[in-house]
Amino acid sequence: MSKEAKAMKIGFIGLGIMGRWMAGHLAEAGHEIFTVTNRNPVPDNLTGKVSECSSGKEVAEASEVIILMVPDTPDVKKVLFADGGVHDGLKDGKIVVDMSSISPTETKAFAAKVREAGAGYLDAPVSGGEGGAKNAQLTIMVGGAQETFDKVKPLFDIMGGSVTLVGTANGDGQTCKVANQIVVALTIEAVGEALTFASKAGADPEKVREALLGGLAQSKILEVHGQRMIDRSFDPGFRIELHQKDLNLALQAGKQLGVSLPNTAGAQELFNVCNALGGQAWDHSGMVKALEHMAQHKVKDD
């Protein structure tokens, strides 16, 4: 840790596929990490590097900043507001940072209750999957007060390669993440459709991908997920069931706002096909399997 940086006491709840690496980077940077585990033990990479507490309340009492990285809106609500939850251990000056991907509307309500307890609140969802978390290259999209953001930004910089304060209202970060997930899903669909088409037409999908990476069609999705489709490598990554959750948030918000999202709805239906094929836990690049199922042709044989 640099001389300018101050070691902090950080609560980190949610040591899953991504959270384990995010917390690990914070621990390696010299911060003291507190956590609570309910179903799974502390991951191997954090053994001896975190202090286990008995409840979210205890985590909050021990910490200056409490980071959440859990799957969905109900999980955040439970961690914060269940009996013995984080909210019970808050006081003036503490900061809650929700890095999960959840409902922007519910985020506003959660933030209001946390602020009533005297604590600050940032919604800071991330993009980049396990690879981004492991390599500290996450894209972090933040909503909340500038002053609160400035206090937490040194921690964001440890975990991410791109950190943006999207807006000073809570919920702005979650709105940005929903928009991100629309773009990612539709781009995965486009790459899957293109490679399925090219392969069934008799072209080598690897060479097609290589050529497309040199032109206007190039993208990170084509680079990374296009290769997954060719290699038949669908271990997550980022699970289809989680991306479906994010698209549900998009479609629900679109309905509330009166915004039509026809291609988002189509991508969601392709994920539904994957579910029917038993693929809830596939990496989201596995959307290509729905397209292959309809085409009766694989991009490349397993």
mmCIF file of N, CA and C in Angstrom, residues 63-113:
data_model
loop_
_atom_site.group_PDB
_atom_site.id
_atom_site.type_symbol
_atom_site.label_atom_id
_atom_site.label_comp_id
_atom_site.label_asym_id
_atom_site.label_seq_id
_atom_site.Cartn_x
_atom_site.Cartn_y
_atom_site.Cartn_z
ATOM 1 N N SER A 63 -16.595 -2.443 10.565
ATOM 2 C CA SER A 63 -16.090 -1.907 9.302
ATOM 3 C C SER A 63 -16.405 -0.433 9.104
ATOM 4 N N GLU A 64 -15.548 0.215 8.316
ATOM 5 C CA GLU A 64 -15.802 1.592 7.878
ATOM 6 C C GLU A 64 -16.630 1.597 6.598
ATOM 7 N N VAL A 65 -16.317 0.683 5.716
ATOM 8 C CA VAL A 65 -17.024 0.523 4.444
ATOM 9 C C VAL A 65 -17.507 -0.912 4.355
ATOM 10 N N ILE A 66 -18.771 -1.099 4.007
ATOM 11 C CA ILE A 66 -19.349 -2.437 3.893
ATOM 12 C C ILE A 66 -19.738 -2.665 2.438
ATOM 13 N N ILE A 67 -19.096 -3.622 1.779
ATOM 14 C CA ILE A 67 -19.331 -3.926 0.366
ATOM 15 C C ILE A 67 -20.194 -5.177 0.261
ATOM 16 N N LEU A 68 -21.220 -5.097 -0.589
ATOM 17 C CA LEU A 68 -22.079 -6.242 -0.874
ATOM 18 C C LEU A 68 -21.846 -6.693 -2.304
ATOM 19 N N MET A 69 -21.753 -8.014 -2.510
ATOM 20 C CA MET A 69 -21.593 -8.576 -3.858
ATOM 21 C C MET A 69 -22.382 -9.879 -3.910
ATOM 22 N N VAL A 70 -23.723 -9.746 -3.956
ATOM 23 C CA VAL A 70 -24.619 -10.896 -3.896
ATOM 24 C C VAL A 70 -25.472 -10.953 -5.168
ATOM 25 N N PRO A 71 -26.185 -12.070 -5.396
ATOM 26 C CA PRO A 71 -26.774 -12.289 -6.721
ATOM 27 C C PRO A 71 -27.903 -11.364 -7.151
ATOM 28 N N ASP A 72 -28.848 -11.004 -6.256
ATOM 29 C CA ASP A 72 -30.082 -10.389 -6.754
ATOM 30 C C ASP A 72 -30.668 -9.444 -5.703
ATOM 31 N N THR A 73 -31.710 -8.719 -6.121
ATOM 32 C CA THR A 73 -32.349 -7.723 -5.262
ATOM 33 C C THR A 73 -32.793 -8.300 -3.913
ATOM 34 N N PRO A 74 -33.496 -9.441 -3.874
ATOM 35 C CA PRO A 74 -33.900 -9.981 -2.569
ATOM 36 C C PRO A 74 -32.720 -10.310 -1.662
ATOM 37 N N ASP A 75 -31.586 -10.702 -2.258
ATOM 38 C CA ASP A 75 -30.400 -11.013 -1.463
ATOM 39 C C ASP A 75 -29.851 -9.756 -0.796
ATOM 40 N N VAL A 76 -29.818 -8.659 -1.548
ATOM 41 C CA VAL A 76 -29.353 -7.398 -0.970
ATOM 42 C C VAL A 76 -30.274 -6.961 0.159
ATOM 43 N N LYS A 77 -31.578 -7.061 -0.086
ATOM 44 C CA LYS A 77 -32.550 -6.672 0.942
ATOM 45 C C LYS A 77 -32.350 -7.488 2.216
ATOM 46 N N LYS A 78 -32.138 -8.784 2.067
ATOM 47 C CA LYS A 78 -31.952 -9.653 3.237
ATOM 48 C C LYS A 78 -30.672 -9.298 3.978
ATOM 49 N N VAL A 79 -29.572 -9.126 3.248
ATOM 50 C CA VAL A 79 -28.288 -8.803 3.874
ATOM 51 C C VAL A 79 -28.371 -7.487 4.638
ATOM 52 N N LEU A 80 -29.076 -6.517 4.061
ATOM 53 C CA LEU A 80 -29.163 -5.208 4.699
ATOM 54 C C LEU A 80 -30.144 -5.167 5.855
ATOM 55 N N PHE A 81 -31.341 -5.734 5.662
ATOM 56 C CA PHE A 81 -32.444 -5.400 6.550
ATOM 57 C C PHE A 81 -33.051 -6.559 7.352
ATOM 58 N N ALA A 82 -32.576 -7.775 7.166
ATOM 59 C CA ALA A 82 -33.034 -8.866 8.023
ATOM 60 C C ALA A 82 -32.576 -8.610 9.454
ATOM 61 N N ASP A 83 -33.203 -9.267 10.404
ATOM 62 C CA ASP A 83 -32.769 -9.144 11.798
ATOM 63 C C ASP A 83 -31.291 -9.518 11.904
ATOM 64 N N GLY A 84 -30.533 -8.647 12.514
ATOM 65 C CA GLY A 84 -29.097 -8.886 12.616
ATOM 66 C C GLY A 84 -28.359 -8.552 11.348
ATOM 67 N N GLY A 85 -29.013 -7.851 10.417
ATOM 68 C CA GLY A 85 -28.391 -7.479 9.153
ATOM 69 C C GLY A 85 -27.507 -6.249 9.275
ATOM 70 N N VAL A 86 -26.937 -5.878 8.163
ATOM 71 C CA VAL A 86 -25.991 -4.768 8.118
ATOM 72 C C VAL A 86 -26.595 -3.483 8.686
ATOM 73 N N HIS A 87 -27.860 -3.224 8.337
ATOM 74 C CA HIS A 87 -28.505 -1.993 8.774
ATOM 75 C C HIS A 87 -28.461 -1.838 10.297
ATOM 76 N N ASP A 88 -28.529 -2.941 11.025
ATOM 77 C CA ASP A 88 -28.539 -2.893 12.488
ATOM 78 C C ASP A 88 -27.195 -2.464 13.065
ATOM 79 N N GLY A 89 -26.138 -2.540 12.264
ATOM 80 C CA GLY A 89 -24.809 -2.166 12.749
ATOM 81 C C GLY A 89 -24.301 -0.857 12.199
ATOM 82 N N LEU A 90 -25.159 -0.104 11.517
ATOM 83 C CA LEU A 90 -24.736 1.155 10.907
ATOM 84 C C LEU A 90 -24.795 2.312 11.897
ATOM 85 N N LYS A 91 -23.944 3.295 11.639
ATOM 86 C CA LYS A 91 -23.990 4.558 12.379
ATOM 87 C C LYS A 91 -23.356 5.629 11.504
ATOM 88 N N ASP A 92 -23.392 6.871 11.991
ATOM 89 C CA ASP A 92 -22.865 7.991 11.213
ATOM 90 C C ASP A 92 -21.438 7.724 10.749
ATOM 91 N N GLY A 93 -21.197 8.022 9.473
ATOM 92 C CA GLY A 93 -19.852 7.936 8.923
ATOM 93 C C GLY A 93 -19.530 6.653 8.193
ATOM 94 N N LYS A 94 -20.280 5.582 8.435
ATOM 95 C CA LYS A 94 -20.052 4.342 7.706
ATOM 96 C C LYS A 94 -20.631 4.461 6.299
ATOM 97 N N ILE A 95 -20.145 3.626 5.390
ATOM 98 C CA ILE A 95 -20.589 3.672 3.998
ATOM 99 C C ILE A 95 -20.935 2.266 3.540
ATOM 100 N N VAL A 96 -22.111 2.100 2.953
ATOM 101 C CA VAL A 96 -22.520 0.851 2.321
ATOM 102 C C VAL A 96 -22.315 0.982 0.817
ATOM 103 N N VAL A 97 -21.652 0.006 0.225
ATOM 104 C CA VAL A 97 -21.401 -0.009 -1.216
ATOM 105 C C VAL A 97 -21.980 -1.303 -1.774
ATOM 106 N N ASP A 98 -23.057 -1.193 -2.542
ATOM 107 C CA ASP A 98 -23.654 -2.383 -3.142
ATOM 108 C C ASP A 98 -23.106 -2.552 -4.549
ATOM 109 N N MET A 99 -22.283 -3.581 -4.740
ATOM 110 C CA MET A 99 -21.674 -3.858 -6.036
ATOM 111 C C MET A 99 -22.398 -4.979 -6.769
ATOM 112 N N SER A 100 -23.531 -5.426 -6.207
ATOM 113 C CA SER A 100 -24.393 -6.395 -6.880
ATOM 114 C C SER A 100 -25.086 -5.702 -8.052
ATOM 115 N N SER A 101 -25.730 -6.492 -8.910
ATOM 116 C CA SER A 101 -26.542 -5.951 -10.012
ATOM 117 C C SER A 101 -28.004 -6.188 -9.667
ATOM 118 N N ILE A 102 -28.709 -5.103 -9.299
ATOM 119 C CA ILE A 102 -30.076 -5.249 -8.810
ATOM 120 C C ILE A 102 -30.965 -4.151 -9.377
ATOM 121 N N SER A 103 -32.205 -4.124 -8.921
ATOM 122 C CA SER A 103 -33.194 -3.166 -9.401
ATOM 123 C C SER A 103 -32.814 -1.731 -9.057
ATOM 124 N N PRO A 104 -32.773 -0.828 -10.054
ATOM 125 C CA PRO A 104 -32.533 0.586 -9.759
ATOM 126 C C PRO A 104 -33.596 1.176 -8.837
ATOM 127 N N THR A 105 -34.845 0.772 -9.003
ATOM 128 C CA THR A 105 -35.922 1.300 -8.170
ATOM 129 C C THR A 105 -35.755 0.886 -6.720
ATOM 130 N N GLU A 106 -35.498 -0.397 -6.499
ATOM 131 C CA GLU A 106 -35.288 -0.871 -5.131
ATOM 132 C C GLU A 106 -34.034 -0.266 -4.513
ATOM 133 N N THR A 107 -33.026 -0.029 -5.348
ATOM 134 C CA THR A 107 -31.796 0.597 -4.861
ATOM 135 C C THR A 107 -32.087 1.940 -4.212
ATOM 136 N N LYS A 108 -32.939 2.727 -4.834
ATOM 137 C CA LYS A 108 -33.286 4.037 -4.267
ATOM 138 C C LYS A 108 -33.909 3.884 -2.876
ATOM 139 N N ALA A 109 -34.787 2.893 -2.723
ATOM 140 C CA ALA A 109 -35.428 2.662 -1.427
ATOM 141 C C ALA A 109 -34.416 2.173 -0.393
ATOM 142 N N PHE A 110 -33.526 1.245 -0.796
ATOM 143 C CA PHE A 110 -32.501 0.749 0.124
ATOM 144 C C PHE A 110 -31.602 1.894 0.591
ATOM 145 N N ALA A 111 -31.195 2.727 -0.366
ATOM 146 C CA ALA A 111 -30.285 3.830 -0.055
ATOM 147 C C ALA A 111 -30.916 4.804 0.931
ATOM 148 N N ALA A 112 -32.204 5.075 0.742
ATOM 149 C CA ALA A 112 -32.890 6.018 1.637
ATOM 150 C C ALA A 112 -32.877 5.500 3.069
ATOM 151 N N LYS A 113 -33.113 4.209 3.278
ATOM 152 C CA LYS A 113 -33.122 3.645 4.629
ATOM 153 C C LYS A 113 -31.723 3.663 5.241
#
